[in-house]
Coordinates of C-alpha atoms in Angstrom, one line a residue:
M1 CA 20.5 1.8 7.4
Q2 CA 18.2 2.1 10.4
D3 CA 18.6 -0.2 13.3
L4 CA 15.6 -2.5 13.0
R5 CA 15.8 -3.4 16.7
T6 CA 15.6 0.1 18.2
P7 CA 14.2 0.0 21.7
S8 CA 10.8 1.7 22.1
P9 CA 10.2 4.1 25.1
A10 CA 8.9 2.7 28.3
A11 CA 5.2 2.6 28.8
G12 CA 2.9 1.2 31.5
P13 CA 0.7 -1.8 31.0
S14 CA -2.4 0.0 29.8
S15 CA -4.9 -1.0 27.2
A16 CA -4.9 2.5 25.8
T17 CA -2.5 3.3 23.0
T18 CA -0.8 6.4 21.8
S19 CA -1.4 6.3 18.0
S20 CA 1.7 6.2 15.9
L21 CA 2.7 4.8 12.5
E22 CA 5.6 2.9 14.1
L23 CA 3.9 -0.2 13.0
G24 CA 4.6 -3.5 11.4
V25 CA 2.3 -5.3 9.0
V26 CA 1.5 -9.0 8.7
G27 CA -0.9 -10.5 6.2
N28 CA -1.4 -13.1 3.5
C29 CA -3.2 -11.5 0.6
S30 CA -6.6 -12.1 2.2
F31 CA -6.4 -9.7 5.2
S32 CA -3.8 -7.8 7.2
A33 CA -3.0 -6.7 10.7
L34 CA -1.0 -3.7 12.0
I35 CA 1.1 -4.3 15.1
D36 CA 2.8 -1.6 17.1
R37 CA 6.2 -1.7 18.8
Q38 CA 4.7 -3.2 22.0
A39 CA 3.2 -6.2 20.1
R40 CA -0.3 -4.7 20.2
V41 CA -2.6 -5.4 17.2
V42 CA -4.1 -1.9 16.8
W43 CA -5.7 -2.4 13.3
S44 CA -7.2 -5.3 11.5
C45 CA -10.2 -5.4 9.2
L46 CA -12.0 -8.7 8.8
P47 CA -12.8 -10.8 6.8
R48 CA -11.0 -8.7 4.2
F49 CA -9.1 -5.4 3.8
D50 CA -12.1 -3.2 3.5
G51 CA -14.1 -5.1 6.2
D52 CA -15.0 -4.3 9.7
P53 CA -12.0 -3.2 11.8
V54 CA -12.4 -5.7 14.6
F55 CA -9.2 -4.2 16.1
N56 CA -9.5 -0.4 15.8
A57 CA -7.2 1.1 18.5
L58 CA -5.3 3.0 15.8
L59 CA -8.4 5.2 15.4
D60 CA -9.6 4.9 19.0
P61 CA -6.5 5.2 21.3
S62 CA -8.7 5.4 24.4
A63 CA -9.3 2.5 26.7
Q64 CA -12.4 1.7 24.7
G65 CA -10.4 0.9 21.6
A66 CA -10.4 -2.6 20.3
L67 CA -6.9 -4.2 20.4
W68 CA -5.0 -7.4 21.2
S69 CA -2.0 -7.0 23.5
F70 CA 0.5 -9.0 25.5
E71 CA 1.5 -6.8 28.4
L72 CA 4.4 -7.4 30.7
D73 CA 4.4 -6.2 34.3
A74 CA 6.9 -3.4 34.8
F75 CA 7.4 -3.1 31.0
S76 CA 10.7 -1.4 30.1
H77 CA 11.4 -1.6 26.4
S78 CA 10.9 -3.6 23.2
E79 CA 12.6 -4.6 20.0
Q80 CA 10.9 -5.3 16.7
F81 CA 12.1 -6.8 13.5
Y82 CA 11.0 -9.0 10.6
D83 CA 12.4 -12.5 10.1
G84 CA 14.7 -12.0 7.1
N85 CA 12.9 -11.9 3.7
T86 CA 9.6 -12.9 5.2
A87 CA 6.3 -11.3 6.4
V88 CA 6.8 -12.9 9.9
L89 CA 7.2 -10.2 12.6
H90 CA 9.1 -10.6 15.9
T91 CA 8.5 -8.3 18.9
R92 CA 10.6 -8.7 22.0
L93 CA 9.2 -7.2 25.2
Y94 CA 11.4 -6.7 28.3
D95 CA 10.5 -5.8 31.9
S96 CA 12.6 -3.6 34.2
A97 CA 14.3 -6.7 35.7
G98 CA 15.5 -7.9 32.2
Q99 CA 13.0 -10.6 31.9
G100 CA 11.3 -10.9 28.5
V101 CA 9.2 -12.7 26.0
E102 CA 9.2 -12.8 22.2
V103 CA 5.9 -12.5 20.2
V104 CA 6.0 -13.9 16.7
D105 CA 3.1 -12.7 14.5
F106 CA 2.1 -14.0 11.0
A107 CA -0.8 -14.8 8.7
P108 CA -0.4 -18.3 7.2
R109 CA 0.4 -18.3 3.4
F110 CA 1.8 -21.2 1.4
F111 CA 1.0 -23.7 -1.2
H112 CA -0.9 -26.7 0.2
R113 CA -2.7 -29.4 -1.8
D114 CA -1.8 -27.7 -5.1
R115 CA -3.3 -24.3 -4.2
M116 CA -2.5 -21.3 -2.1
F117 CA -3.5 -21.6 1.5
R118 CA -4.3 -18.2 2.9
P119 CA -7.0 -18.4 5.6
V120 CA -8.3 -15.4 7.4
T121 CA -6.2 -16.4 10.4
L122 CA -3.8 -14.5 12.6
V123 CA -1.2 -16.6 14.5
R124 CA 0.6 -15.2 17.6
R125 CA 3.2 -17.2 19.4
V126 CA 4.7 -16.2 22.7
R127 CA 8.0 -17.7 24.1
V128 CA 10.1 -16.8 27.1
I129 CA 13.5 -15.4 26.2
A130 CA 14.7 -14.4 29.7
G131 CA 13.5 -15.0 33.3
A132 CA 10.0 -15.7 34.4
P133 CA 8.0 -12.7 33.3
R134 CA 4.4 -12.0 34.2
L135 CA 2.1 -11.4 31.3
T136 CA -1.4 -10.1 30.8
V137 CA -3.3 -11.0 27.6
R138 CA -5.9 -8.5 26.5
L139 CA -8.0 -9.7 23.6
R140 CA -10.7 -7.2 22.9
P141 CA -12.2 -7.4 19.5
R142 CA -15.3 -5.3 18.7
F143 CA -17.7 -5.2 15.8
D144 CA -19.6 -2.6 13.8
W145 CA -16.6 -0.2 13.8
G146 CA -16.2 -0.6 17.5
A147 CA -19.9 0.1 18.4
T148 CA -20.8 -3.5 19.3
P149 CA -18.9 -5.7 21.9
P150 CA -18.9 -9.4 21.2
T151 CA -20.9 -12.1 22.8
V152 CA -18.2 -14.3 24.4
T153 CA -18.5 -18.1 24.8
Q154 CA -15.9 -20.6 26.0
G155 CA -15.0 -24.1 25.0
S156 CA -12.3 -26.5 26.4
H157 CA -9.5 -24.8 24.4
H158 CA -11.1 -22.0 22.6
V159 CA -13.1 -18.8 23.0
R160 CA -15.7 -17.6 20.5
Y161 CA -16.3 -13.9 19.9
V162 CA -19.7 -13.6 18.3
G163 CA -20.7 -10.4 16.4
P164 CA -23.6 -9.4 14.3
S165 CA -22.1 -10.5 11.0
Q166 CA -19.1 -12.7 11.9
T167 CA -17.7 -14.9 14.6
L168 CA -14.1 -15.2 15.5
R169 CA -12.6 -18.2 17.3
L170 CA -9.5 -18.1 19.4
T171 CA -7.8 -21.5 19.9
T172 CA -5.0 -21.4 22.4
D173 CA -3.0 -23.5 24.8
A174 CA -2.8 -20.6 27.2
P175 CA -4.9 -20.7 30.4
L176 CA -8.3 -19.6 29.2
H177 CA -9.3 -18.3 32.6
Y178 CA -6.4 -15.8 32.5
V179 CA -7.2 -14.8 29.0
L180 CA -10.8 -14.2 29.7
T181 CA -10.3 -12.3 32.9
E182 CA -7.2 -10.5 31.8
T183 CA -5.3 -11.8 34.8
A184 CA -1.5 -11.5 34.9
F185 CA 0.3 -14.8 35.1
V186 CA 3.8 -16.2 34.9
V187 CA 4.8 -17.4 31.4
D188 CA 6.8 -20.6 31.8
R189 CA 6.4 -22.3 28.4
Q190 CA 5.6 -21.4 24.8
L191 CA 2.0 -20.2 24.2
N192 CA 0.2 -20.3 20.9
F193 CA -2.8 -18.2 19.9
I194 CA -4.7 -18.9 16.6
L195 CA -7.5 -16.4 15.8
G196 CA -9.7 -17.0 12.8
A197 CA -12.9 -18.5 11.5
D198 CA -15.2 -20.4 13.9
E199 CA -13.7 -23.8 13.0
T200 CA -12.1 -26.6 15.0
L201 CA -8.4 -27.2 14.5
A202 CA -7.6 -30.5 12.8
G203 CA -4.5 -31.0 14.9
G204 CA -2.9 -30.0 18.2
I205 CA -2.5 -26.3 18.9
H206 CA 1.3 -26.2 19.3
D207 CA 2.0 -28.6 16.4
T208 CA -0.4 -26.6 14.1
A209 CA 1.1 -23.3 15.0
T210 CA 4.6 -24.7 14.4
W211 CA 3.7 -26.1 11.1
L212 CA 2.0 -23.0 9.9
Q213 CA 5.0 -20.9 10.9
Q214 CA 7.5 -23.1 9.2
Q215 CA 5.5 -23.3 6.0
T216 CA 4.9 -19.5 5.9
E217 CA 8.5 -18.7 6.5
S218 CA 9.5 -21.1 3.7
Y219 CA 7.0 -19.6 1.3
W220 CA 8.2 -16.0 1.8
R221 CA 11.9 -16.9 1.6
T222 CA 11.3 -18.8 -1.7
W223 CA 9.2 -15.9 -3.0
S224 CA 11.9 -13.3 -2.1
S225 CA 14.7 -15.5 -3.5
R226 CA 13.1 -15.2 -7.0
L227 CA 13.1 -11.4 -7.0
A228 CA 15.5 -9.8 -9.5
I229 CA 16.8 -7.2 -7.0
P230 CA 19.4 -4.4 -7.6
L231 CA 22.9 -4.6 -6.1
E232 CA 22.3 -1.7 -3.6
W233 CA 19.6 -1.3 -1.0
Q234 CA 18.6 -4.9 -1.2
D235 CA 16.9 -5.1 2.2
A236 CA 14.8 -2.0 1.5
V237 CA 13.7 -3.4 -1.9
I238 CA 12.8 -6.8 -0.5
R239 CA 10.7 -5.3 2.3
A240 CA 9.0 -2.9 -0.1
A241 CA 8.2 -5.8 -2.5
I242 CA 6.8 -8.0 0.3
T243 CA 4.6 -5.1 1.5
L244 CA 3.3 -4.5 -2.0
K245 CA 2.5 -8.2 -2.3
L246 CA 0.6 -8.1 1.0
S247 CA -1.6 -5.3 -0.6
L248 CA -3.0 -7.8 -3.1
F249 CA -6.4 -9.3 -2.5
E250 CA -5.6 -12.5 -4.3
D251 CA -9.2 -13.8 -4.5
T252 CA -10.1 -11.2 -7.1
G253 CA -6.7 -9.7 -8.0
A254 CA -7.5 -6.2 -6.6
I255 CA -4.6 -4.2 -5.2
I256 CA -5.5 -1.8 -2.4
A257 CA -3.9 1.6 -2.0
A258 CA -3.3 1.3 1.7
M259 CA -4.5 -0.8 4.6
T260 CA -6.0 2.0 6.7
T261 CA -8.6 4.7 6.6
S262 CA -8.6 8.2 8.0
I263 CA -4.9 8.7 8.9
P264 CA -4.6 12.5 8.3
E265 CA -2.3 13.7 5.5
A266 CA -1.2 16.4 8.0
P267 CA -2.1 17.1 11.6
G268 CA -5.5 18.6 12.2
T269 CA -6.4 19.1 8.5
Q270 CA -9.4 16.8 8.1
R271 CA -7.6 15.4 5.0
N272 CA -8.7 11.9 6.1
W273 CA -9.6 9.4 3.4
D274 CA -10.4 5.7 3.2
Y275 CA -7.7 4.0 1.0
R276 CA -8.8 0.4 1.5
Y277 CA -9.9 0.1 -2.2
C278 CA -8.4 -0.5 -5.6
W279 CA -7.4 2.6 -7.4
L280 CA -6.5 1.6 -11.0
R281 CA -3.8 4.3 -11.0
D282 CA -2.1 3.1 -7.9
A283 CA -2.4 -0.6 -9.0
F284 CA -0.6 0.2 -12.3
F285 CA 2.3 1.6 -10.4
V286 CA 2.4 -1.4 -8.1
V287 CA 2.3 -3.8 -11.0
R288 CA 5.1 -2.0 -12.8
A289 CA 7.3 -1.9 -9.7
L290 CA 7.0 -5.6 -9.1
N291 CA 7.5 -6.3 -12.8
S292 CA 10.8 -4.5 -12.6
L293 CA 11.9 -7.1 -10.0
S294 CA 10.6 -10.0 -12.2
E295 CA 7.7 -10.6 -9.9
V296 CA 5.0 -11.0 -12.6
G297 CA 2.5 -13.1 -10.6
T298 CA 0.9 -10.0 -9.1
M299 CA 0.4 -8.6 -12.6
E300 CA -1.3 -11.8 -13.7
D301 CA -3.6 -11.7 -10.7
Y302 CA -4.4 -8.0 -11.2
L303 CA -5.2 -8.6 -14.9
R304 CA -8.0 -10.9 -13.8
Y305 CA -9.5 -8.0 -11.9
L306 CA -8.8 -5.4 -14.6
T307 CA -10.5 -7.6 -17.2
N308 CA -13.7 -7.6 -15.2
V309 CA -13.5 -3.8 -14.8
V310 CA -13.0 -3.2 -18.5
S311 CA -15.6 -5.7 -19.5
D312 CA -18.2 -4.1 -17.3
A313 CA -17.5 -0.6 -18.6
A314 CA -18.3 -1.8 -22.2
G315 CA -16.3 1.0 -23.8
G316 CA -17.7 3.8 -21.6
H317 CA -16.7 5.6 -18.5
I318 CA -14.5 3.8 -16.1
K319 CA -14.4 4.8 -12.4
P320 CA -11.0 5.6 -10.9
L321 CA -11.5 3.1 -8.1
F322 CA -13.5 0.1 -7.2
G323 CA -14.1 -2.1 -4.1
I324 CA -11.8 -5.1 -3.9
G325 CA -14.8 -7.3 -4.9
L326 CA -15.5 -5.0 -7.9
E327 CA -18.0 -2.9 -5.9
R328 CA -18.9 0.2 -7.8
E329 CA -20.6 2.2 -5.1
L330 CA -18.3 3.2 -2.3
T331 CA -20.5 5.8 -0.7
E332 CA -18.6 8.0 1.8
R333 CA -19.9 8.3 5.3
F334 CA -18.6 9.3 8.8
V335 CA -18.1 7.0 11.8
E336 CA -19.1 9.5 14.4
H337 CA -18.3 7.5 17.5
L338 CA -14.6 6.9 16.7
P339 CA -12.3 9.8 17.7
G340 CA -9.9 9.2 14.9
Y341 CA -6.1 9.0 14.8
R342 CA -4.8 11.0 17.8
G343 CA -8.3 12.4 18.1
M344 CA -8.1 14.0 14.6
G345 CA -11.3 13.0 13.0
P346 CA -13.3 12.5 11.0
V347 CA -13.2 8.8 10.4
R348 CA -14.4 8.1 6.9
V349 CA -15.7 4.9 5.3
G350 CA -16.0 4.8 1.6
N351 CA -14.5 7.3 -0.8
Q352 CA -16.3 10.0 -2.8
A353 CA -13.7 9.7 -5.6
H354 CA -15.8 6.8 -6.9
E355 CA -18.1 9.4 -8.3
H356 CA -15.3 11.3 -10.1
F357 CA -14.3 11.6 -13.7
Q358 CA -10.5 11.1 -13.6
H359 CA -9.4 10.7 -17.2
D360 CA -6.0 9.4 -16.5
V361 CA -7.7 6.1 -15.6
Y362 CA -7.8 4.9 -19.2
G363 CA -4.0 5.2 -19.6
N364 CA -3.5 3.5 -16.2
V365 CA -5.7 0.5 -17.4
I366 CA -3.7 0.1 -20.6
L367 CA -0.3 0.7 -19.2
G368 CA -1.1 -1.7 -16.4
A369 CA -1.9 -4.5 -18.9
A370 CA 0.8 -3.7 -21.6
Q371 CA 3.5 -6.0 -20.4
A372 CA 1.2 -9.0 -20.6
F373 CA 1.4 -8.7 -24.4
H374 CA 5.2 -8.8 -24.5
D375 CA 6.3 -11.0 -21.7
R376 CA 6.8 -14.7 -22.8
R377 CA 7.1 -15.9 -19.2
L378 CA 3.4 -15.5 -18.4
L379 CA 1.2 -18.5 -18.0
R380 CA -1.7 -16.6 -19.5
P381 CA -0.2 -14.1 -22.0
A382 CA -2.5 -11.5 -23.5
G383 CA -3.5 -11.7 -27.2
L384 CA -5.9 -10.4 -29.8
A385 CA -9.0 -10.7 -27.8
E386 CA -7.5 -8.7 -24.9
F387 CA -6.2 -6.1 -27.4
Q388 CA -9.6 -5.6 -28.9
M389 CA -11.0 -5.1 -25.4
L390 CA -8.4 -2.5 -24.6
E391 CA -9.0 -0.7 -27.8
R392 CA -12.4 0.3 -26.5
V393 CA -10.6 1.8 -23.5
G394 CA -8.2 3.6 -25.9
E395 CA -11.1 5.2 -27.7
Q396 CA -12.4 6.6 -24.5
A397 CA -8.9 7.9 -23.6
F398 CA -8.8 9.7 -26.9
K399 CA -12.3 11.1 -26.5
V400 CA -11.5 12.7 -23.2
H401 CA -7.9 13.7 -23.6
D402 CA -8.7 17.4 -23.8
Q403 CA -11.7 17.4 -21.5
P404 CA -11.8 18.7 -17.9
D405 CA -11.8 16.3 -15.0
A406 CA -11.0 16.0 -11.3
G407 CA -7.4 15.0 -12.0
M408 CA -5.2 12.4 -10.4
W409 CA -5.2 14.4 -7.1
E410 CA -9.0 14.0 -6.9
L411 CA -10.0 17.7 -6.5
R412 CA -13.5 17.8 -5.2
T413 CA -14.7 21.3 -6.1
R414 CA -13.1 22.2 -9.5
A415 CA -12.4 20.6 -12.8
R416 CA -9.7 21.5 -15.4
V417 CA -8.1 19.9 -18.4
H418 CA -5.3 18.3 -16.3
T419 CA -2.0 17.8 -18.0
S420 CA -1.4 14.5 -16.2
S421 CA -4.8 13.1 -17.4
S422 CA -4.0 14.1 -21.0
L423 CA -0.5 12.6 -20.6
M424 CA -2.0 9.2 -19.6
S425 CA -4.4 9.4 -22.5
W426 CA -1.3 9.7 -24.7
G427 CA 0.2 6.7 -22.8
A428 CA -2.9 4.7 -23.6
C429 CA -2.7 5.3 -27.4
D430 CA 1.1 5.0 -27.5
R431 CA 1.0 1.6 -25.8
L432 CA -1.9 0.4 -28.0
A433 CA 0.3 1.2 -31.0
K434 CA 3.2 -0.8 -29.6
I435 CA 0.9 -3.8 -28.7
A436 CA -0.6 -3.7 -32.2
R437 CA 2.9 -3.9 -33.7
R438 CA 3.7 -6.8 -31.4
L439 CA 0.6 -8.6 -32.7
G440 CA 1.4 -7.9 -36.3
L441 CA -1.5 -5.5 -36.7
S442 CA 0.1 -2.8 -38.8
D443 CA -3.1 -0.9 -39.6
R444 CA -4.1 -0.7 -35.9
A445 CA -0.5 0.3 -35.0
A446 CA -0.7 3.2 -37.5
Y447 CA -4.2 4.2 -36.2
W448 CA -3.1 4.4 -32.5
G449 CA 0.3 5.9 -33.4
E450 CA -1.6 8.8 -35.1
R451 CA -3.8 9.3 -32.1
A452 CA -0.8 9.3 -29.8
A453 CA 0.9 11.9 -32.0
H454 CA -2.2 14.1 -32.0
I455 CA -2.4 14.1 -28.1
R456 CA 1.3 14.7 -27.8
E457 CA 1.2 17.8 -30.0
C458 CA -1.8 19.0 -28.0
I459 CA 0.1 18.7 -24.7
L460 CA 3.2 20.3 -25.9
A461 CA 1.3 23.3 -27.3
R462 CA -1.3 23.8 -24.5
A463 CA 0.4 22.6 -21.3
W464 CA 3.6 24.6 -21.7
N465 CA 3.7 27.9 -19.8
A466 CA 6.3 30.2 -21.3
D467 CA 6.3 32.6 -18.3
R468 CA 7.1 29.7 -15.8
Q469 CA 9.3 27.9 -18.4
A470 CA 7.6 24.7 -17.3
F471 CA 4.7 22.4 -18.1
A472 CA 1.8 23.6 -16.1
E473 CA -0.7 21.4 -14.2
S474 CA -3.5 22.2 -16.7
F475 CA -4.0 23.3 -20.2
G476 CA -3.6 27.1 -20.3
G477 CA -2.7 27.1 -16.6
R478 CA 0.1 28.6 -14.6
D479 CA 0.3 26.6 -11.5
L480 CA 2.8 23.7 -11.2
D481 CA 2.2 20.1 -10.3
A482 CA 4.6 17.3 -9.5
S483 CA 2.8 14.9 -11.9
A484 CA 4.6 16.6 -14.8
L485 CA 7.6 14.5 -13.8
L486 CA 5.8 11.5 -15.2
M487 CA 6.4 12.8 -18.7
A488 CA 9.9 11.3 -18.7
E489 CA 8.9 8.2 -16.7
I490 CA 6.3 6.9 -19.2
G491 CA 8.4 7.9 -22.2
F492 CA 6.5 11.0 -23.4
I493 CA 9.5 13.2 -23.6
D494 CA 13.3 12.8 -23.7
P495 CA 14.4 13.6 -20.1
K496 CA 17.2 15.8 -21.5
D497 CA 14.8 17.9 -23.5
P498 CA 15.3 21.5 -22.4
R499 CA 11.6 21.9 -21.6
F500 CA 11.6 18.9 -19.3
V501 CA 14.8 20.0 -17.5
S502 CA 13.4 23.5 -17.1
T503 CA 10.2 21.9 -15.6
V504 CA 12.2 20.0 -13.1
D505 CA 14.1 23.1 -12.1
A506 CA 10.8 25.0 -11.7
L507 CA 9.2 22.3 -9.7
E508 CA 12.2 22.2 -7.3
R509 CA 12.0 25.9 -6.7
T510 CA 8.3 25.9 -6.2
L511 CA 7.3 22.6 -4.5
C512 CA 10.3 21.4 -2.6
D513 CA 11.1 21.7 1.1
G514 CA 14.7 20.6 0.9
P515 CA 14.6 17.0 -0.3
Y516 CA 10.9 16.6 0.1
M517 CA 8.3 17.5 -2.6
R518 CA 4.7 18.5 -2.3
R519 CA 2.1 17.5 -4.9
Y520 CA 1.0 20.9 -6.3
E521 CA 1.3 24.6 -5.9
A522 CA -2.3 25.9 -5.8
A523 CA -4.5 25.6 -2.8
D524 CA -7.0 22.8 -2.9
D525 CA -10.4 22.2 -1.1
F526 CA -8.6 22.3 2.3
G527 CA -6.0 25.0 1.6
R528 CA -2.3 24.6 0.7
P529 CA -0.8 21.1 1.5
E530 CA 1.5 21.1 4.5
T531 CA 3.2 17.8 4.2
S532 CA 5.3 16.3 1.3
F533 CA 3.7 13.6 -0.8
N534 CA 6.2 10.7 -0.8
I535 CA 5.6 9.4 -4.3
C536 CA 6.3 12.9 -5.7
T537 CA 9.7 13.0 -4.0
F538 CA 10.4 9.6 -5.6
W539 CA 9.3 11.0 -9.0
R540 CA 11.8 13.8 -8.5
I541 CA 14.5 11.3 -7.8
D542 CA 13.7 9.4 -11.0
A543 CA 13.7 12.6 -13.0
L544 CA 17.0 13.8 -11.6
A545 CA 18.6 10.5 -12.4
R546 CA 17.3 10.6 -16.0
I547 CA 18.6 14.1 -16.6
G548 CA 22.0 13.2 -15.3
R549 CA 22.0 14.5 -11.7
K550 CA 22.5 11.1 -10.2
E551 CA 24.4 12.2 -7.1
Q552 CA 21.7 14.6 -6.1
A553 CA 19.1 11.9 -6.7
R554 CA 21.1 9.5 -4.5
E555 CA 21.2 12.0 -1.6
I556 CA 17.5 12.5 -1.7
F557 CA 16.8 8.8 -2.0
Q558 CA 18.9 8.2 1.1
T559 CA 16.8 10.8 2.9
M560 CA 13.7 9.0 1.9
L561 CA 15.1 5.7 3.2
D562 CA 15.9 7.4 6.5
S563 CA 12.3 8.6 6.6
R564 CA 10.9 5.1 6.8
N565 CA 9.8 3.7 10.1
H566 CA 11.9 1.3 12.1
L567 CA 10.7 -1.7 10.0
G568 CA 11.3 0.0 6.6
L569 CA 7.7 0.9 5.9
M570 CA 6.3 4.2 4.7
S571 CA 2.9 6.0 4.8
E572 CA 1.6 8.4 2.2
D573 CA 3.2 11.7 3.5
T574 CA 6.2 12.9 5.4
H575 CA 6.3 16.2 7.4
P576 CA 9.3 18.1 6.0
H577 CA 10.2 19.7 9.3
T578 CA 9.5 17.0 11.9
G579 CA 10.1 14.0 9.6
E580 CA 7.0 12.3 11.0
L581 CA 5.0 10.0 8.8
W582 CA 1.4 11.0 8.0
G583 CA -1.3 9.6 5.8
N584 CA -2.6 6.1 5.3
F585 CA -0.3 3.2 5.9
P586 CA 1.5 1.4 4.5
Q587 CA 1.1 3.3 1.3
T588 CA 1.7 1.4 -1.9
Y589 CA 2.7 4.5 -3.8
S590 CA 5.5 5.1 -1.3
M591 CA 6.7 1.5 -1.3
V592 CA 6.7 1.6 -5.1
G593 CA 9.0 4.6 -4.9
I594 CA 11.5 2.7 -2.9
I595 CA 11.7 0.0 -5.5
N596 CA 11.8 2.4 -8.4
G597 CA 14.5 4.5 -6.8
A598 CA 16.7 1.6 -6.0
V599 CA 16.4 0.1 -9.4
R600 CA 17.1 3.4 -11.1
L601 CA 20.1 4.4 -8.9
S602 CA 21.9 1.2 -8.0
A603 CA 25.3 0.4 -9.3
P604 CA 25.2 -2.6 -11.6
W605 CA 25.9 -6.1 -10.2
D606 CA 29.1 -6.4 -12.3
T607 CA 30.8 -3.6 -10.3
E608 CA 31.1 -6.0 -7.3
I609 CA 31.4 -9.5 -8.8

């Protein structure tokens, strides 16, 4: 287990940052903020996940980057950790004389007046833990992706940062003159900073901040206590579950793939994408992982979103991703004036994948909704009307199961009949048959069962490559793809079937760099992938456990846990040689893998009690 209070290297009190994914995340299912090891807010999009990054230093590490920092004179080192089982982040900053402050960061989230209270508000509290340190507050939001500085106005206890489309208000009991002039001053009492909408607080600043923190901590501890966690790796699972929950945009039920845009998959590759949207594929995996911990509330929220997606499609083509407010057009563009993560542009907004045909989406829709027909705990269980709506999705899945598409890896310049897409079409028909049986619709169960059987025979005949002794990435193809590991995970094939075992062996020989696994063998639009794709490594772990190689799976799983950052978070990719995290952050796919691996590999509770 990593030390979650590892000191960070010394750095001078500069407003410039060295970009890194050694970050914590706070949020409340409305927005989020990423905070580095020196308590600097380096990324936060407002008023929602895919909004304007009013703090953008993660993609502009120069002195012009927008950030919010608390900087000690003669800074020496820091410690950072989460309050146990919560989304409340603590960062302790020390100077060379041993003096220090603790910064507590959180976004309020709790039930109030019979509804969830989750304002677009970031609360930061600073208290002295040793000596009389000198502190400089640098609060530098910018608008229009950093292009526009705010107009600043001052009140008696607040500062307004006025932009073209939104206004932020800081309410604080710190000396406003020192905040506005970025003057260092001695901290001799607790200071509170509440940044949010341009609204007046109803109560005192200190009392309001204290109440918000107490209520938020209580909410997360109660939420975490209700998780059905495995015996082993409990801290890792709880942190992963909280992070997945923070990726929910509760207002609509959308689940974002990650909180950032344009963190490269590998250094200098231009594999920079905007992940601040809802991929139906990724959302399915998130829902399933949380369901495995008995956290079904996220599924119920997501089903509201999914119902709108399916209803709008009216039985036709469904896009693989949407905006978190159901936006259909996510036109991709470059932000030319931002240098990008470590200067590795481009910075992209939007995602061209919204134009793609990715045929696995139909299976992801139905598999994401399937448990709602079987789980008696739900407040709004699915029934006949929902089944009939999903049948239209199933018809589309069957229609395209042997048609070329861009595939789940979203290839931009070629189309094939991807095995993974056909596999998820099988999953759509198979789950519809099971739902029909649950509803007592024997004729529909037979209908969908026959369609699932047809697709299964098609995959077994056309995806198997006798020369490679493995299921290939496309019908009639030769190249290998890690997504074939999903065959066992979604129940398509017995994991001990010789064909699946042989496929696992072939994938290990071809795609693995030690414990790490890449996505696919063939070069893509940008050449051959350099980094491993974390979810593929977790799929490998699952497959190994299913075929009986549990000790090997446990060793690889521990390697992946060791690859997390100091707070237990992961991005999309890991460099197999340096161990450094790359890709957008925190990546829901990767956090899903932590949960799935722990649930699959943990010893049962009755071995210890």
